[in-house]
């Protein structure tokens, strides 16, 4: 496979931002697609009963949507070899037509041979909702990087 | 008796084989709003986090284990890590096996670390999915 994004990749390279609108409809779709039917993702009444401020998005929906920053950039999603996040703050999704927009951004934080680590940020309602979100991508060819040169 | 530290190390029997289908991939990427062409067409690839669908099946074994006294509605996902050995495609058949790695009991809640190993039917590793789940215990009436 031909590498697509090697030229010009260096530590600090920023990836194009991806914005995704989370609505109740999207939560219902994700519940069905993922088979995660935890009622905190669709029932206000239930969410409040277990101490949440309201219906929240599936952490895995946020994690999956966030990876689009990386897979859209690299083109071939099979190049992702690891991906980890901490769910630091729930994404509250109001029951209206607009829902809430989650903005995902990423930047290259490490390069080791053909392996590139992308650090991802996810912002909802002005606050970070993911912590330590990192995806490791194998670009298939060694990335020439001047960052390491003295 | 609910889940305790002593449940660390418990490994459940492998789940029934799971066949990845193009229709399920389409549902999943539609929910993510992801239009990557690799997820469409004749032999679509499953997006990396599709492994969550297979993990959820394995986690169900924890929620349905009466000894642990866990309830899905009281679970909040704390963290998640995937290691991918190879991508999944429509038609692949995989088997998931869940292991409880660690349990930390707090007042009124438990933090459960669990690993789901996803492998082909021949035992070739496909993906490892490690999670921490926070379970809040219902206050005693």
PDB file of N, CA, C and O in Angstrom, chain B residues 58-106:
ATOM      1  N   UNK B  58     -19.356  -9.181  24.860  1.00  0.00           N
ATOM      2  CA  UNK B  58     -18.581  -9.858  25.905  1.00  0.00           C
ATOM      3  C   UNK B  58     -18.884  -9.278  27.283  1.00  0.00           C
ATOM      4  O   UNK B  58     -18.997 -10.012  28.271  1.00  0.00           O
ATOM      5  N   UNK B  59     -19.031  -7.930  27.340  1.00  0.00           N
ATOM      6  CA  UNK B  59     -19.362  -7.289  28.621  1.00  0.00           C
ATOM      7  C   UNK B  59     -20.684  -7.802  29.170  1.00  0.00           C
ATOM      8  O   UNK B  59     -20.881  -7.841  30.388  1.00  0.00           O
ATOM      9  N   UNK B  60     -21.612  -8.141  28.256  1.00  0.00           N
ATOM     10  CA  UNK B  60     -22.922  -8.642  28.704  1.00  0.00           C
ATOM     11  C   UNK B  60     -22.765  -9.823  29.657  1.00  0.00           C
ATOM     12  O   UNK B  60     -23.614 -10.039  30.510  1.00  0.00           O
ATOM     13  N   UNK B  61     -21.677 -10.555  29.488  1.00  0.00           N
ATOM     14  CA  UNK B  61     -21.453 -11.692  30.389  1.00  0.00           C
ATOM     15  C   UNK B  61     -21.242 -11.223  31.822  1.00  0.00           C
ATOM     16  O   UNK B  61     -21.629 -11.894  32.765  1.00  0.00           O
ATOM     17  N   UNK B  62     -20.593 -10.042  31.970  1.00  0.00           N
ATOM     18  CA  UNK B  62     -20.415  -9.487  33.318  1.00  0.00           C
ATOM     19  C   UNK B  62     -21.767  -9.064  33.888  1.00  0.00           C
ATOM     20  O   UNK B  62     -22.085  -9.349  35.045  1.00  0.00           O
ATOM     21  N   UNK B  63     -22.554  -8.365  33.033  1.00  0.00           N
ATOM     22  CA  UNK B  63     -23.819  -7.836  33.533  1.00  0.00           C
ATOM     23  C   UNK B  63     -24.817  -8.947  33.830  1.00  0.00           C
ATOM     24  O   UNK B  63     -25.729  -8.772  34.631  1.00  0.00           O
ATOM     25  N   UNK B  64     -24.663 -10.073  33.170  1.00  0.00           N
ATOM     26  CA  UNK B  64     -25.623 -11.151  33.418  1.00  0.00           C
ATOM     27  C   UNK B  64     -25.088 -12.186  34.418  1.00  0.00           C
ATOM     28  O   UNK B  64     -25.753 -13.190  34.674  1.00  0.00           O
ATOM     29  N   UNK B  65     -23.907 -11.910  34.988  1.00  0.00           N
ATOM     30  CA  UNK B  65     -23.375 -12.815  36.018  1.00  0.00           C
ATOM     31  C   UNK B  65     -24.019 -12.422  37.355  1.00  0.00           C
ATOM     32  O   UNK B  65     -23.719 -11.355  37.907  1.00  0.00           O
ATOM     33  N   UNK B  66     -24.940 -13.248  37.877  1.00  0.00           N
ATOM     34  CA  UNK B  66     -25.684 -12.847  39.081  1.00  0.00           C
ATOM     35  C   UNK B  66     -24.774 -12.589  40.281  1.00  0.00           C
ATOM     36  O   UNK B  66     -25.093 -11.775  41.150  1.00  0.00           O
ATOM     37  N   UNK B  67     -23.636 -13.236  40.287  1.00  0.00           N
ATOM     38  CA  UNK B  67     -22.729 -13.102  41.422  1.00  0.00           C
ATOM     39  C   UNK B  67     -22.173 -11.677  41.543  1.00  0.00           C
ATOM     40  O   UNK B  67     -21.850 -11.215  42.633  1.00  0.00           O
ATOM     41  N   UNK B  68     -22.031 -10.973  40.417  1.00  0.00           N
ATOM     42  CA  UNK B  68     -21.396  -9.648  40.436  1.00  0.00           C
ATOM     43  C   UNK B  68     -22.379  -8.542  40.825  1.00  0.00           C
ATOM     44  O   UNK B  68     -21.966  -7.458  41.225  1.00  0.00           O
ATOM     45  N   UNK B  69     -23.686  -8.812  40.655  1.00  0.00           N
ATOM     46  CA  UNK B  69     -24.737  -7.834  40.975  1.00  0.00           C
ATOM     47  C   UNK B  69     -24.500  -6.498  40.273  1.00  0.00           C
ATOM     48  O   UNK B  69     -24.543  -5.426  40.893  1.00  0.00           O
ATOM     49  N   UNK B  70     -24.205  -6.559  38.975  1.00  0.00           N
ATOM     50  CA  UNK B  70     -23.996  -5.338  38.194  1.00  0.00           C
ATOM     51  C   UNK B  70     -25.253  -5.023  37.389  1.00  0.00           C
ATOM     52  O   UNK B  70     -25.991  -5.926  37.011  1.00  0.00           O
ATOM     53  N   UNK B  71     -25.453  -3.736  37.141  1.00  0.00           N
ATOM     54  CA  UNK B  71     -26.592  -3.327  36.336  1.00  0.00           C
ATOM     55  C   UNK B  71     -26.078  -2.368  35.261  1.00  0.00           C
ATOM     56  O   UNK B  71     -25.389  -1.390  35.565  1.00  0.00           O
ATOM     57  N   UNK B  72     -26.395  -2.675  34.005  1.00  0.00           N
ATOM     58  CA  UNK B  72     -25.896  -1.869  32.879  1.00  0.00           C
ATOM     59  C   UNK B  72     -26.227  -0.385  33.050  1.00  0.00           C
ATOM     60  O   UNK B  72     -25.404   0.485  32.773  1.00  0.00           O
ATOM     61  N   UNK B  73     -27.431  -0.097  33.540  1.00  0.00           N
ATOM     62  CA  UNK B  73     -27.871   1.291  33.688  1.00  0.00           C
ATOM     63  C   UNK B  73     -27.053   2.083  34.688  1.00  0.00           C
ATOM     64  O   UNK B  73     -27.132   3.304  34.741  1.00  0.00           O
ATOM     65  N   UNK B  74     -26.255   1.400  35.512  1.00  0.00           N
ATOM     66  CA  UNK B  74     -25.435   2.083  36.507  1.00  0.00           C
ATOM     67  C   UNK B  74     -23.959   2.091  36.120  1.00  0.00           C
ATOM     68  O   UNK B  74     -23.087   2.376  36.937  1.00  0.00           O
ATOM     69  N   UNK B  75     -23.709   1.759  34.861  1.00  0.00           N
ATOM     70  CA  UNK B  75     -22.330   1.743  34.361  1.00  0.00           C
ATOM     71  C   UNK B  75     -22.036   3.034  33.608  1.00  0.00           C
ATOM     72  O   UNK B  75     -22.834   3.494  32.788  1.00  0.00           O
ATOM     73  N   UNK B  76     -20.872   3.632  33.877  1.00  0.00           N
ATOM     74  CA  UNK B  76     -20.362   4.737  33.059  1.00  0.00           C
ATOM     75  C   UNK B  76     -18.955   4.341  32.628  1.00  0.00           C
ATOM     76  O   UNK B  76     -18.160   3.844  33.422  1.00  0.00           O
ATOM     77  N   UNK B  77     -18.689   4.572  31.334  1.00  0.00           N
ATOM     78  CA  UNK B  77     -17.408   4.173  30.748  1.00  0.00           C
ATOM     79  C   UNK B  77     -16.309   5.146  31.211  1.00  0.00           C
ATOM     80  O   UNK B  77     -16.450   6.353  31.050  1.00  0.00           O
ATOM     81  N   UNK B  78     -15.255   4.631  31.816  1.00  0.00           N
ATOM     82  CA  UNK B  78     -14.186   5.503  32.318  1.00  0.00           C
ATOM     83  C   UNK B  78     -13.063   5.712  31.326  1.00  0.00           C
ATOM     84  O   UNK B  78     -12.626   6.837  31.081  1.00  0.00           O
ATOM     85  N   UNK B  79     -12.559   4.636  30.772  1.00  0.00           N
ATOM     86  CA  UNK B  79     -11.546   4.759  29.724  1.00  0.00           C
ATOM     87  C   UNK B  79     -11.588   3.531  28.830  1.00  0.00           C
ATOM     88  O   UNK B  79     -12.203   2.509  29.174  1.00  0.00           O
ATOM     89  N   UNK B  80     -10.958   3.683  27.670  1.00  0.00           N
ATOM     90  CA  UNK B  80     -10.973   2.601  26.688  1.00  0.00           C
ATOM     91  C   UNK B  80      -9.683   2.625  25.886  1.00  0.00           C
ATOM     92  O   UNK B  80      -9.216   3.704  25.504  1.00  0.00           O
ATOM     93  N   UNK B  81      -9.117   1.452  25.693  1.00  0.00           N
ATOM     94  CA  UNK B  81      -7.920   1.334  24.844  1.00  0.00           C
ATOM     95  C   UNK B  81      -8.107   0.163  23.889  1.00  0.00           C
ATOM     96  O   UNK B  81      -8.493  -0.925  24.303  1.00  0.00           O
ATOM     97  N   UNK B  82      -7.819   0.413  22.610  1.00  0.00           N
ATOM     98  CA  UNK B  82      -7.845  -0.661  21.609  1.00  0.00           C
ATOM     99  C   UNK B  82      -6.446  -0.857  21.055  1.00  0.00           C
ATOM    100  O   UNK B  82      -5.743   0.123  20.759  1.00  0.00           O
ATOM    101  N   UNK B  83      -6.056  -2.109  20.885  1.00  0.00           N
ATOM    102  CA  UNK B  83      -4.844  -2.436  20.144  1.00  0.00           C
ATOM    103  C   UNK B  83      -5.295  -3.302  18.975  1.00  0.00           C
ATOM    104  O   UNK B  83      -5.958  -4.329  19.192  1.00  0.00           O
ATOM    105  N   UNK B  84      -4.962  -2.856  17.765  1.00  0.00           N
ATOM    106  CA  UNK B  84      -5.452  -3.554  16.576  1.00  0.00           C
ATOM    107  C   UNK B  84      -4.332  -4.357  15.927  1.00  0.00           C
ATOM    108  O   UNK B  84      -3.312  -3.793  15.532  1.00  0.00           O
ATOM    109  N   UNK B  85      -4.510  -5.675  15.834  1.00  0.00           N
ATOM    110  CA  UNK B  85      -3.522  -6.503  15.144  1.00  0.00           C
ATOM    111  C   UNK B  85      -3.800  -6.550  13.658  1.00  0.00           C
ATOM    112  O   UNK B  85      -2.905  -6.653  12.842  1.00  0.00           O
ATOM    113  N   UNK B  86      -5.080  -6.538  13.292  1.00  0.00           N
ATOM    114  CA  UNK B  86      -5.455  -6.455  11.876  1.00  0.00           C
ATOM    115  C   UNK B  86      -6.870  -5.903  11.776  1.00  0.00           C
ATOM    116  O   UNK B  86      -7.651  -6.010  12.737  1.00  0.00           O
ATOM    117  N   UNK B  87      -7.210  -5.298  10.629  1.00  0.00           N
ATOM    118  CA  UNK B  87      -8.563  -4.735  10.509  1.00  0.00           C
ATOM    119  C   UNK B  87      -9.620  -5.829  10.333  1.00  0.00           C
ATOM    120  O   UNK B  87      -9.308  -6.946   9.924  1.00  0.00           O
ATOM    121  N   UNK B  88     -10.853  -5.486  10.648  1.00  0.00           N
ATOM    122  CA  UNK B  88     -11.987  -6.397  10.442  1.00  0.00           C
ATOM    123  C   UNK B  88     -12.708  -6.010   9.150  1.00  0.00           C
ATOM    124  O   UNK B  88     -12.843  -4.818   8.844  1.00  0.00           O
ATOM    125  N   UNK B  89     -13.168  -7.019   8.430  1.00  0.00           N
ATOM    126  CA  UNK B  89     -13.929  -6.786   7.208  1.00  0.00           C
ATOM    127  C   UNK B  89     -15.252  -7.540   7.279  1.00  0.00           C
ATOM    128  O   UNK B  89     -15.374  -8.518   8.031  1.00  0.00           O
ATOM    129  N   UNK B  90     -16.214  -7.103   6.463  1.00  0.00           N
ATOM    130  CA  UNK B  90     -17.487  -7.821   6.375  1.00  0.00           C
ATOM    131  C   UNK B  90     -17.190  -9.273   6.026  1.00  0.00           C
ATOM    132  O   UNK B  90     -16.356  -9.552   5.167  1.00  0.00           O
ATOM    133  N   UNK B  91     -17.848 -10.179   6.705  1.00  0.00           N
ATOM    134  CA  UNK B  91     -17.653 -11.606   6.458  1.00  0.00           C
ATOM    135  C   UNK B  91     -16.760 -12.269   7.497  1.00  0.00           C
ATOM    136  O   UNK B  91     -16.837 -13.478   7.699  1.00  0.00           O
ATOM    137  N   UNK B  92     -15.898 -11.470   8.161  1.00  0.00           N
ATOM    138  CA  UNK B  92     -15.020 -12.040   9.195  1.00  0.00           C
ATOM    139  C   UNK B  92     -15.861 -12.602  10.346  1.00  0.00           C
ATOM    140  O   UNK B  92     -16.860 -12.007  10.737  1.00  0.00           O
ATOM    141  N   UNK B  93     -15.404 -13.711  10.862  1.00  0.00           N
ATOM    142  CA  UNK B  93     -16.058 -14.291  12.044  1.00  0.00           C
ATOM    143  C   UNK B  93     -15.042 -14.248  13.181  1.00  0.00           C
ATOM    144  O   UNK B  93     -13.913 -14.729  13.035  1.00  0.00           O
ATOM    145  N   UNK B  94     -15.439 -13.645  14.298  1.00  0.00           N
ATOM    146  CA  UNK B  94     -14.510 -13.506  15.423  1.00  0.00           C
ATOM    147  C   UNK B  94     -15.166 -13.968  16.716  1.00  0.00           C
ATOM    148  O   UNK B  94     -16.393 -14.076  16.808  1.00  0.00           O
ATOM    149  N   UNK B  95     -14.315 -14.235  17.683  1.00  0.00           N
ATOM    150  CA  UNK B  95     -14.781 -14.704  18.984  1.00  0.00           C
ATOM    151  C   UNK B  95     -14.202 -13.780  20.053  1.00  0.00           C
ATOM    152  O   UNK B  95     -13.000 -13.476  20.032  1.00  0.00           O
ATOM    153  N   UNK B  96     -15.049 -13.319  20.969  1.00  0.00           N
ATOM    154  CA  UNK B  96     -14.611 -12.405  22.030  1.00  0.00           C
ATOM    155  C   UNK B  96     -14.597 -13.133  23.367  1.00  0.00           C
ATOM    156  O   UNK B  96     -15.498 -13.917  23.667  1.00  0.00           O
ATOM    157  N   UNK B  97     -13.552 -12.864  24.144  1.00  0.00           N
ATOM    158  CA  UNK B  97     -13.431 -13.458  25.474  1.00  0.00           C
ATOM    159  C   UNK B  97     -13.092 -12.343  26.456  1.00  0.00           C
ATOM    160  O   UNK B  97     -12.154 -11.585  26.224  1.00  0.00           O
ATOM    161  N   UNK B  98     -13.867 -12.253  27.526  1.00  0.00           N
ATOM    162  CA  UNK B  98     -13.642 -11.160  28.489  1.00  0.00           C
ATOM    163  C   UNK B  98     -13.011 -11.691  29.775  1.00  0.00           C
ATOM    164  O   UNK B  98     -13.339 -12.787  30.243  1.00  0.00           O
ATOM    165  N   UNK B  99     -12.080 -10.893  30.296  1.00  0.00           N
ATOM    166  CA  UNK B  99     -11.408 -11.202  31.557  1.00  0.00           C
ATOM    167  C   UNK B  99     -11.523  -9.990  32.474  1.00  0.00           C
ATOM    168  O   UNK B  99     -11.309  -8.857  32.027  1.00  0.00           O
ATOM    169  N   UNK B 100     -11.849 -10.200  33.737  1.00  0.00           N
ATOM    170  CA  UNK B 100     -11.817  -9.106  34.718  1.00  0.00           C
ATOM    171  C   UNK B 100     -10.367  -8.977  35.180  1.00  0.00           C
ATOM    172  O   UNK B 100      -9.790  -9.931  35.709  1.00  0.00           O
ATOM    173  N   UNK B 101      -9.756  -7.811  34.952  1.00  0.00           N
ATOM    174  CA  UNK B 101      -8.350  -7.624  35.312  1.00  0.00           C
ATOM    175  C   UNK B 101      -8.198  -7.143  36.747  1.00  0.00           C
ATOM    176  O   UNK B 101      -7.289  -7.543  37.460  1.00  0.00           O
ATOM    177  N   UNK B 102      -9.077  -6.204  37.127  1.00  0.00           N
ATOM    178  CA  UNK B 102      -8.892  -5.545  38.411  1.00  0.00           C
ATOM    179  C   UNK B 102     -10.219  -4.955  38.873  1.00  0.00           C
ATOM    180  O   UNK B 102     -11.001  -4.468  38.039  1.00  0.00           O
ATOM    181  N   UNK B 103     -10.451  -4.999  40.156  1.00  0.00           N
ATOM    182  CA  UNK B 103     -11.658  -4.378  40.719  1.00  0.00           C
ATOM    183  C   UNK B 103     -11.229  -3.500  41.883  1.00  0.00           C
ATOM    184  O   UNK B 103     -10.460  -3.936  42.740  1.00  0.00           O
ATOM    185  N   UNK B 104     -11.684  -2.254  41.865  1.00  0.00           N
ATOM    186  CA  UNK B 104     -11.430  -1.366  43.009  1.00  0.00           C
ATOM    187  C   UNK B 104     -12.783  -0.975  43.593  1.00  0.00           C
ATOM    188  O   UNK B 104     -13.618  -0.407  42.894  1.00  0.00           O
ATOM    189  N   UNK B 105     -12.979  -1.316  44.859  1.00  0.00           N
ATOM    190  CA  UNK B 105     -14.256  -1.028  45.506  1.00  0.00           C
ATOM    191  C   UNK B 105     -14.132   0.276  46.287  1.00  0.00           C
ATOM    192  O   UNK B 105     -13.234   0.426  47.107  1.00  0.00           O
ATOM    193  N   UNK B 106     -15.017   1.215  45.955  1.00  0.00           N
ATOM    194  CA  UNK B 106     -15.077   2.486  46.688  1.00  0.00           C
ATOM    195  C   UNK B 106     -16.395   2.486  47.449  1.00  0.00           C
ATOM    196  O   UNK B 106     -17.215   1.596  47.266  1.00  0.00           O
TER     197      UNK B 106
END
